[in-house]
Structure formats: C-alpha cells, structure tokens
Amino acid sequence: MKIAIIGAGAMGSRFGYMLQEAGNNVFLVDTWKQHVEIINKDGLLVDDNDTLKTIKIPIFFPEEVNEIPDLIILFTKSMGLKPMLKSIEKIIGKNTQVLCLLNGLGHSDTIAEFVNKKNILMGVTLWTSELVAPGHIKLTGSGNVEIQSLDPNMEHAAEKICQIFNKASLNAIHSKNVILSIWKKACINGALNCTCTILNCNIEEFGQLKNSRNIITNIIQEFSEIANKQEVDLKVDEIISNVEQTYDPDEAGEHFPSMHQDLIQNHRLTEIDYINGYISKKGKEFNISTPYNDLLTMLIHSKEELLIKK
Ligand code: NAD
C-alpha cells in the first residue's frame, strides 16, 4: 500500500518507520527544512527501545509531492492541520483514504472541508514518540491505535487499514465508537495538560495537591456537557478515575504532559484551542457556561504570549 504521512515529527516518523519496515511503500511530508534535509541526506535516526538504527525513508516538502497515495495519515499538531491539508490537497485522490491520528477535538469538521466524508477515518493512539533532534526520534514502550470510518458504509476500508497496521505491529483495533475514545483521551488531556503546565508540575505532583480532585471534576463536567450536546456519552466518574490512575509513578506520574514539554520546556505553541479551548468555543455556541475551560484556555494563551517571542 502506498502511504503518505503528513507531518513527520515524533509520531509521523514513528508510524512511517514501522509501516515501512513492514513492507509498505511509505513517504513522509513535512515543512521543517532542517528535519527534511537531514533525513534526505543521512536518513532517519531511530532509537527503537535503545537500539539505534538509521533508515532510508523518502521525505518531501508539501510543494514537492505529486503522487496520489492509497492512504494519507495526518500527524501535524492540531493548529497545523488546516494549512497542511491546503498544501497537500493535490494528492488527495478520489479514492484516497485519509486517517486523522491527531489528539484533540473538532478535526473531522476541518478534514471534511478537503476530503469526501466517505474517505475520512478517525483514530486515536496510545503510542508515544519523542523528537530528540531534527532527523532523530526516540521510541519507548508500546501502544495501540483505534480506527473507524466516519461513513458506516466504509467499514471495510477501516478493516483493511487495521490489517496493514497489524502487520506493522501497531496493534490496531477496528473501533465501534472511535468518537467516544477521542473524547475520552481529549478529556484526560484537558484535565492534566493545562493544569500541570500552569502549575509547572508533573502528573504525580498535581495528583497530590489538595484541590486536584475538585479542579479536574469541574473541568471534566464541562467536557461532559459539551460532549452530551454532540450525543457523546462521557461519564464524569469514569474519566475522573482514568485521570487519577495516571498519578501513579508506575503509570504516567513521573511525566510532564506534552503541553508542558511544548510550552514550558521548548517555548512552542500548544494545542489548547483543540482541547479546553474547543469546550470553551462550543460552550459559547451552545449557550452552555464553561468558566473553568474558558479561564484555562486564556491562561495558556497568556503563557504563550509571555514565553514565545514573536
Ligand atoms: P511534532 O511537533 O513532533 O510533529 C508535527 C510535525 O508536523 C512537525 O515535524 C512539523 O514540522 C510538521 N508540520 C507542521 N505543519 C505542517 C504542514 N503544513 N505540512 C506538513 N508538516 C507540517 O508533533 P507530534 O508529537 O508528532 O504530535 C502530532 C500529533 O499527535 C499531535 O496532535 C499530538 O497531540 C498527537 N500525539 C502525540 C504523541 C507523542 O507521544 N508525541 C502521542 C499521541 C498523540
């Protein structure tokens, strides 16, 4: 299968590497000049659970690509999704399947501006990856990926992609309700990413705070109200328990969430508008009050203003 990975950072490079190793015809697309040039010249350096390998994998800038693939996997950060889709519109064929694996909410509406709904697949993944330097990724642990077609008549397409992913050991599950899984992950991110970022603490430290239960309950309740309005049944108690499980140092406790890594450690823009900011935006549209997510979104944007030089 010819597979294009659009957004070849930490996650896109991981999926590209695993799918190519399994015999697929893969190419990467990215806008980051230094990263693209290093991979073209020296190959992609992969630290795969402490084994170092250099792999040759084709990588292009969006303006260079002209081959129409069977499958496009979207892996930019959320704020890069729309510009990226615009820049690769010419390689979205009438039968090209387009799979979104970004974190966050609201992406299917953006993709539908460029892709026929019958070809859109949504997914969510528990795989992780770290970008150590341009052209260099570090892979640890294992994960899985849930996939479902937006169009119920296209479930055979999701099934086929799951088979291809499983040949690459990506542990794919053909989901019956991927939208619920996407909401659950976004809600856990919504409870922990912005709070640990604003408080400058890791997940375990956050969990030990006297007010942590109170803070996450209020955030999650607002997520649940917006989800319900979109016919997604997000159970507040279940999500609170999922969040609290991550406080354990044997789970994610020792980690700083990705938003902390982006903003505090690397002074990069965050995906806040597609997590808490999405709740805040939809709250206004639906006339539902979302004061906790409104404030958290404003605080993260304010921290972006303070830390990121124009
Ligand atoms: P990243 O920043 O490492 O990679 C994103 C890449 O997209 C960058 O290389 C960037 O240059 C590229 N890009 C930006 N605009 C582009 C455009 N217009 N065209 C082509 N490429 C463009 O991010 P990541 O960590 O790989 O995360 C990608 C998504 O996956 C995010 O939504 C993230 O939340 C989610 N996610 C990440 C992890 C993880 O462990 N890193 C785990 C699960 C989900």
Short mmCIF file of C-alpha atoms and ligand atoms in Angstrom, two decimals:
data_model
loop_
_atom_site.label_atom_id
_atom_site.label_comp_id
_atom_site.label_asym_id
_atom_site.label_seq_id
_atom_site.Cartn_x
_atom_site.Cartn_y
_atom_site.Cartn_z
CA MET A 1 0.00 0.00 0.00
CA LYS A 2 1.26 3.49 -0.85
CA ILE A 3 1.09 5.53 2.36
CA ALA A 4 1.82 9.26 2.81
CA ILE A 5 2.48 10.53 6.31
CA ILE A 6 1.79 14.22 6.51
CA GLY A 7 3.55 15.79 9.47
CA ALA A 8 6.65 13.68 10.05
CA GLY A 9 7.59 14.81 13.56
CA ALA A 10 7.77 12.47 16.55
CA MET A 11 4.63 10.45 15.79
CA GLY A 12 4.59 10.68 11.99
CA SER A 13 8.17 9.42 11.82
CA ARG A 14 7.36 6.56 14.23
CA PHE A 15 4.39 5.39 12.15
CA GLY A 16 6.34 5.91 8.91
CA TYR A 17 9.26 3.85 10.22
CA MET A 18 7.04 0.98 11.46
CA LEU A 19 4.90 0.86 8.31
CA GLN A 20 7.92 0.94 6.01
CA GLU A 21 9.68 -1.82 7.99
CA ALA A 22 6.55 -3.96 7.37
CA GLY A 23 6.98 -3.61 3.59
CA ASN A 24 4.68 -0.72 2.73
CA ASN A 25 5.60 1.97 0.21
CA VAL A 26 5.81 4.97 2.58
CA PHE A 27 6.75 8.60 2.06
CA LEU A 28 6.86 11.42 4.60
CA VAL A 29 5.86 15.06 4.08
CA ASP A 30 6.95 17.89 6.37
CA THR A 31 7.56 21.64 6.27
CA TRP A 32 10.50 21.71 8.69
CA LYS A 33 13.51 22.47 6.47
CA GLN A 34 16.31 21.18 8.71
CA HIS A 35 14.45 17.94 9.53
CA VAL A 36 13.62 17.21 5.87
CA GLU A 37 17.17 17.97 4.72
CA ILE A 38 18.81 15.77 7.38
CA ILE A 39 16.50 12.80 6.66
CA ASN A 40 17.14 13.19 2.91
CA LYS A 41 20.90 13.36 3.37
CA ASP A 42 21.64 10.99 6.28
CA GLY A 43 18.38 9.05 6.80
CA LEU A 44 16.08 8.97 9.85
CA LEU A 45 17.89 8.05 13.06
CA VAL A 46 15.59 5.83 15.15
CA ASP A 47 16.33 4.93 18.76
CA ASP A 48 13.98 1.94 18.97
CA ASN A 49 13.82 0.96 22.63
CA ASP A 50 17.60 1.54 22.99
CA THR A 51 18.59 0.02 19.62
CA LEU A 52 19.92 2.70 17.27
CA LYS A 53 19.27 2.36 13.53
CA THR A 54 19.41 4.68 10.57
CA ILE A 55 16.74 4.12 7.95
CA LYS A 56 16.36 5.50 4.48
CA ILE A 57 12.82 6.82 4.01
CA PRO A 58 11.63 9.28 1.34
CA ILE A 59 10.66 12.70 2.70
CA PHE A 60 9.39 15.76 0.80
CA PHE A 61 8.20 19.30 1.31
CA PRO A 62 4.44 19.66 0.56
CA GLU A 63 5.12 21.59 -2.67
CA GLU A 64 7.29 18.71 -3.99
CA VAL A 65 4.76 15.86 -3.71
CA ASN A 66 2.74 14.75 -6.70
CA GLU A 67 1.99 11.03 -6.16
CA ILE A 68 -1.55 10.16 -5.09
CA PRO A 69 -1.32 7.63 -2.23
CA ASP A 70 -3.87 4.97 -1.18
CA LEU A 71 -3.73 6.21 2.40
CA ILE A 72 -2.81 9.56 3.96
CA ILE A 73 -2.08 9.63 7.69
CA LEU A 74 -2.37 13.09 9.24
CA PHE A 75 0.09 13.77 12.06
CA THR A 76 0.74 17.51 12.39
CA LYS A 77 -0.05 19.34 15.59
CA SER A 78 -3.71 20.46 15.67
CA MET A 79 -3.02 24.08 14.67
CA GLY A 80 -1.11 22.82 11.60
CA LEU A 81 -3.94 20.64 10.30
CA LYS A 82 -5.77 23.12 8.06
CA PRO A 83 -2.69 24.72 6.42
CA MET A 84 -1.28 21.24 5.91
CA LEU A 85 -4.45 19.95 4.23
CA LYS A 86 -4.44 23.01 1.96
CA SER A 87 -0.83 22.37 0.98
CA ILE A 88 -1.35 18.69 0.04
CA GLU A 89 -4.84 19.00 -1.49
CA LYS A 90 -3.50 17.95 -4.91
CA ILE A 91 -2.50 14.44 -3.67
CA ILE A 92 -5.90 13.66 -2.13
CA GLY A 93 -7.31 11.36 -4.83
CA LYS A 94 -10.98 10.44 -5.15
CA ASN A 95 -10.28 7.06 -3.51
CA THR A 96 -7.52 8.14 -1.09
CA GLN A 97 -8.40 7.21 2.47
CA VAL A 98 -7.45 9.93 4.98
CA LEU A 99 -6.81 8.91 8.59
CA CYS A 100 -6.54 11.51 11.35
CA LEU A 101 -4.49 10.49 14.39
CA LEU A 102 -4.01 13.91 15.99
CA ASN A 103 -5.02 14.49 19.59
CA GLY A 104 -7.81 16.98 20.17
CA LEU A 105 -11.38 17.73 19.14
CA GLY A 106 -13.08 19.16 16.06
CA HIS A 107 -10.66 17.78 13.46
CA SER A 108 -13.23 15.83 11.41
CA ASP A 109 -15.01 19.09 10.50
CA THR A 110 -11.72 20.59 9.27
CA ILE A 111 -10.85 17.48 7.24
CA ALA A 112 -14.34 17.41 5.68
CA GLU A 113 -13.54 20.78 4.04
CA PHE A 114 -10.94 18.94 1.90
CA VAL A 115 -11.95 15.26 1.82
CA ASN A 116 -15.15 13.45 0.86
CA LYS A 117 -16.69 12.17 4.11
CA LYS A 118 -16.73 8.59 2.80
CA ASN A 119 -12.91 8.61 2.74
CA ILE A 120 -12.35 10.03 6.24
CA LEU A 121 -11.23 7.76 9.06
CA MET A 122 -10.80 8.97 12.61
CA GLY A 123 -8.42 7.38 15.07
CA VAL A 124 -6.78 7.69 18.43
CA THR A 125 -3.47 6.24 19.53
CA LEU A 126 -1.71 5.36 22.76
CA TRP A 127 1.66 5.00 21.03
CA THR A 128 4.16 7.69 22.01
CA SER A 129 7.33 9.08 20.46
CA GLU A 130 9.86 11.79 21.16
CA LEU A 131 11.67 14.02 18.71
CA VAL A 132 15.22 14.20 20.07
CA ALA A 133 16.63 16.45 17.32
CA PRO A 134 15.94 17.09 13.63
CA GLY A 135 16.06 13.69 11.90
CA HIS A 136 16.20 11.76 15.20
CA ILE A 137 13.32 10.07 17.08
CA LYS A 138 13.23 8.03 20.29
CA LEU A 139 10.69 5.23 20.71
CA THR A 140 9.85 3.63 24.03
CA GLY A 141 7.11 1.32 25.24
CA SER A 142 4.18 0.02 23.25
CA GLY A 143 0.70 1.23 22.38
CA ASN A 144 -2.29 0.68 20.18
CA VAL A 145 -4.43 2.56 17.70
CA GLU A 146 -8.22 2.61 17.35
CA ILE A 147 -9.63 3.35 13.90
CA GLN A 148 -13.12 3.86 12.45
CA SER A 149 -14.52 5.23 9.19
CA LEU A 150 -16.86 8.21 9.55
CA ASP A 151 -19.11 6.64 6.92
CA PRO A 152 -20.65 3.37 8.23
CA ASN A 153 -20.69 2.03 4.63
CA MET A 154 -16.88 2.28 4.52
CA GLU A 155 -16.09 -0.01 7.42
CA HIS A 156 -14.26 -2.37 5.02
CA ALA A 157 -11.69 0.43 4.48
CA ALA A 158 -11.06 0.69 8.23
CA GLU A 159 -10.77 -3.10 8.43
CA LYS A 160 -8.15 -3.15 5.67
CA ILE A 161 -6.10 -0.38 7.31
CA CYS A 162 -6.23 -2.26 10.63
CA GLN A 163 -4.80 -5.34 8.88
CA ILE A 164 -1.96 -3.31 7.37
CA PHE A 165 -1.24 -1.65 10.72
CA ASN A 166 -1.23 -5.00 12.50
CA LYS A 167 1.32 -6.39 10.04
CA ALA A 168 3.48 -3.46 11.22
CA SER A 169 2.85 -4.42 14.90
CA LEU A 170 0.89 -1.21 15.50
CA ASN A 171 -1.83 -3.10 17.47
CA ALA A 172 -4.78 -1.67 15.57
CA ILE A 173 -8.33 -2.08 16.79
CA HIS A 174 -11.31 -1.57 14.48
CA SER A 175 -13.34 0.65 16.81
CA LYS A 176 -17.11 0.64 17.16
CA ASN A 177 -17.13 4.14 18.66
CA VAL A 178 -13.89 5.97 17.98
CA ILE A 179 -15.50 9.38 18.62
CA LEU A 180 -16.10 8.38 22.25
CA SER A 181 -12.47 7.22 22.56
CA ILE A 182 -11.25 10.52 21.06
CA TRP A 183 -13.37 12.45 23.58
CA LYS A 184 -12.10 10.35 26.48
CA LYS A 185 -8.47 10.99 25.56
CA ALA A 186 -9.14 14.71 24.96
CA CYS A 187 -10.83 14.96 28.36
CA ILE A 188 -7.90 13.32 30.17
CA ASN A 189 -5.57 15.71 28.30
CA GLY A 190 -7.93 18.57 29.16
CA ALA A 191 -7.70 17.77 32.86
CA LEU A 192 -3.92 17.35 33.05
CA ASN A 193 -2.12 19.19 30.23
CA CYS A 194 -3.08 22.75 31.05
CA THR A 195 -3.10 22.31 34.83
CA CYS A 196 0.41 20.78 35.03
CA THR A 197 1.61 23.44 32.56
CA ILE A 198 0.22 26.37 34.54
CA LEU A 199 1.34 24.89 37.87
CA ASN A 200 4.69 23.77 36.40
CA CYS A 201 4.50 20.31 37.96
CA ASN A 202 4.49 16.68 36.86
CA ILE A 203 1.39 14.48 36.92
CA GLU A 204 2.16 12.84 40.27
CA GLU A 205 2.78 16.22 41.93
CA PHE A 206 -0.52 17.51 40.55
CA GLY A 207 -2.35 14.43 41.88
CA GLN A 208 -1.05 15.08 45.39
CA LEU A 209 -2.48 18.61 45.58
CA LYS A 210 -5.41 19.09 47.99
CA ASN A 211 -7.52 20.64 45.24
CA SER A 212 -6.70 18.27 42.37
CA ARG A 213 -9.98 16.26 42.61
CA ASN A 214 -12.00 19.48 42.75
CA ILE A 215 -10.15 21.03 39.78
CA ILE A 216 -10.43 18.01 37.47
CA THR A 217 -14.07 17.37 38.38
CA ASN A 218 -15.06 20.86 37.26
CA ILE A 219 -13.08 20.59 34.01
CA ILE A 220 -14.46 17.14 33.20
CA GLN A 221 -18.06 18.14 34.00
CA GLU A 222 -17.86 20.87 31.36
CA PHE A 223 -16.35 18.44 28.81
CA SER A 224 -19.20 16.04 29.55
CA GLU A 225 -21.90 18.69 29.00
CA ILE A 226 -20.48 19.66 25.60
CA ALA A 227 -19.99 16.00 24.66
CA ASN A 228 -23.63 15.24 25.57
CA LYS A 229 -24.77 18.05 23.30
CA GLN A 230 -22.94 16.21 20.48
CA GLU A 231 -24.51 12.88 21.51
CA VAL A 232 -21.32 11.55 23.09
CA ASP A 233 -21.91 9.96 26.49
CA LEU A 234 -18.87 10.93 28.54
CA LYS A 235 -19.22 9.59 32.09
CA VAL A 236 -17.69 12.04 34.59
CA ASP A 237 -16.88 9.44 37.31
CA GLU A 238 -15.20 7.12 34.82
CA ILE A 239 -12.98 9.91 33.44
CA ILE A 240 -12.07 11.14 36.95
CA SER A 241 -10.97 7.61 37.77
CA ASN A 242 -8.99 7.35 34.48
CA VAL A 243 -7.23 10.65 35.24
CA GLU A 244 -6.44 9.65 38.82
CA GLN A 245 -4.91 6.35 37.68
CA THR A 246 -2.25 8.30 35.78
CA TYR A 247 -0.95 9.91 39.03
CA ASP A 248 0.75 6.61 39.92
CA PRO A 249 4.51 6.85 39.18
CA ASP A 250 4.25 3.37 37.61
CA GLU A 251 1.72 4.84 35.13
CA ALA A 252 2.41 8.40 33.90
CA GLY A 253 3.06 10.06 37.30
CA GLU A 254 6.67 10.99 36.69
CA HIS A 255 5.95 12.56 33.30
CA PHE A 256 5.26 16.14 32.40
CA PRO A 257 2.35 16.28 29.92
CA SER A 258 3.14 17.14 26.29
CA MET A 259 1.77 20.68 26.71
CA HIS A 260 4.33 21.31 29.45
CA GLN A 261 7.07 19.96 27.19
CA ASP A 262 5.87 22.17 24.32
CA LEU A 263 5.33 25.43 26.19
CA ILE A 264 7.43 25.48 29.36
CA GLN A 265 10.37 23.38 28.18
CA ASN A 266 10.54 24.35 24.47
CA HIS A 267 8.55 27.62 24.20
CA ARG A 268 6.33 26.27 21.41
CA LEU A 269 2.64 26.99 20.77
CA THR A 270 0.21 24.48 22.32
CA GLU A 271 -2.86 22.54 21.13
CA ILE A 272 -5.04 24.26 23.80
CA ASP A 273 -7.64 25.53 21.27
CA TYR A 274 -8.42 21.91 20.32
CA ILE A 275 -8.72 20.64 23.93
CA ASN A 276 -10.03 23.03 26.62
CA GLY A 277 -10.42 25.79 24.02
CA TYR A 278 -12.77 23.59 21.99
CA ILE A 279 -15.03 23.22 25.07
CA SER A 280 -14.93 26.95 25.63
CA LYS A 281 -15.78 27.67 21.96
CA LYS A 282 -18.61 25.13 21.80
CA GLY A 283 -19.95 26.36 25.16
CA LYS A 284 -20.49 29.78 23.59
CA GLU A 285 -22.14 28.21 20.51
CA PHE A 286 -24.48 26.03 22.61
CA ASN A 287 -25.07 28.67 25.29
CA ILE A 288 -23.57 26.42 27.98
CA SER A 289 -21.44 28.06 30.64
CA THR A 290 -17.84 26.68 30.71
CA PRO A 291 -15.96 29.01 33.11
CA TYR A 292 -13.19 26.55 34.05
CA ASN A 293 -12.23 25.76 30.46
CA ASP A 294 -12.61 29.43 29.45
CA LEU A 295 -10.13 30.51 32.13
CA LEU A 296 -7.66 27.67 31.49
CA THR A 297 -7.63 28.46 27.77
CA MET A 298 -6.96 32.15 28.44
CA LEU A 299 -4.20 31.34 30.94
CA ILE A 300 -2.39 29.03 28.50
CA HIS A 301 -2.67 31.61 25.70
CA SER A 302 -1.32 34.24 28.11
CA LYS A 303 1.62 31.98 28.99
CA GLU A 304 2.24 31.51 25.24
CA GLU A 305 2.35 35.31 24.90
CA LEU A 306 4.86 35.55 27.75
CA LEU A 307 7.16 32.75 26.63
CA ILE A 308 7.07 32.76 22.83
CA LYS A 309 8.85 35.58 21.13
CA LYS A 310 7.11 36.89 18.02
P1 NAD B 1 5.57 17.09 16.31
O1 NAD B 1 5.58 18.54 16.58
O2 NAD B 1 6.74 16.25 16.72
O3 NAD B 1 5.32 16.82 14.74
C1 NAD B 1 4.46 17.57 13.96
C2 NAD B 1 5.16 17.75 12.61
O4 NAD B 1 4.25 18.37 11.71
C3 NAD B 1 6.40 18.63 12.69
O5 NAD B 1 7.53 17.92 12.19
C4 NAD B 1 6.04 19.83 11.82
O6 NAD B 1 7.17 20.36 11.11
C5 NAD B 1 5.03 19.22 10.88
N1 NAD B 1 4.16 20.18 10.21
C6 NAD B 1 3.61 21.32 10.71
N2 NAD B 1 2.88 21.93 9.74
C7 NAD B 1 2.96 21.16 8.64
C8 NAD B 1 2.42 21.27 7.30
N3 NAD B 1 1.66 22.33 6.95
N4 NAD B 1 2.69 20.29 6.42
C9 NAD B 1 3.47 19.24 6.76
N5 NAD B 1 4.02 19.10 8.00
C10 NAD B 1 3.78 20.05 8.91
O7 NAD B 1 4.22 16.52 16.97
P2 NAD B 1 3.91 15.01 17.45
O8 NAD B 1 4.38 14.85 18.85
O9 NAD B 1 4.32 14.06 16.41
O10 NAD B 1 2.31 15.08 17.54
C11 NAD B 1 1.47 15.02 16.39
C12 NAD B 1 0.04 14.80 16.88
O11 NAD B 1 -0.02 13.53 17.56
C13 NAD B 1 -0.45 15.85 17.90
O12 NAD B 1 -1.83 16.06 17.75
C14 NAD B 1 -0.18 15.17 19.25
O13 NAD B 1 -1.00 15.67 20.29
C15 NAD B 1 -0.50 13.72 18.89
N6 NAD B 1 0.13 12.69 19.73
C16 NAD B 1 1.46 12.81 20.09
C17 NAD B 1 2.04 11.79 20.86
C18 NAD B 1 3.52 11.81 21.22
O14 NAD B 1 3.96 10.94 22.01
N7 NAD B 1 4.34 12.70 20.67
C19 NAD B 1 1.26 10.68 21.26
C20 NAD B 1 -0.06 10.60 20.83
C21 NAD B 1 -0.62 11.62 20.07
#
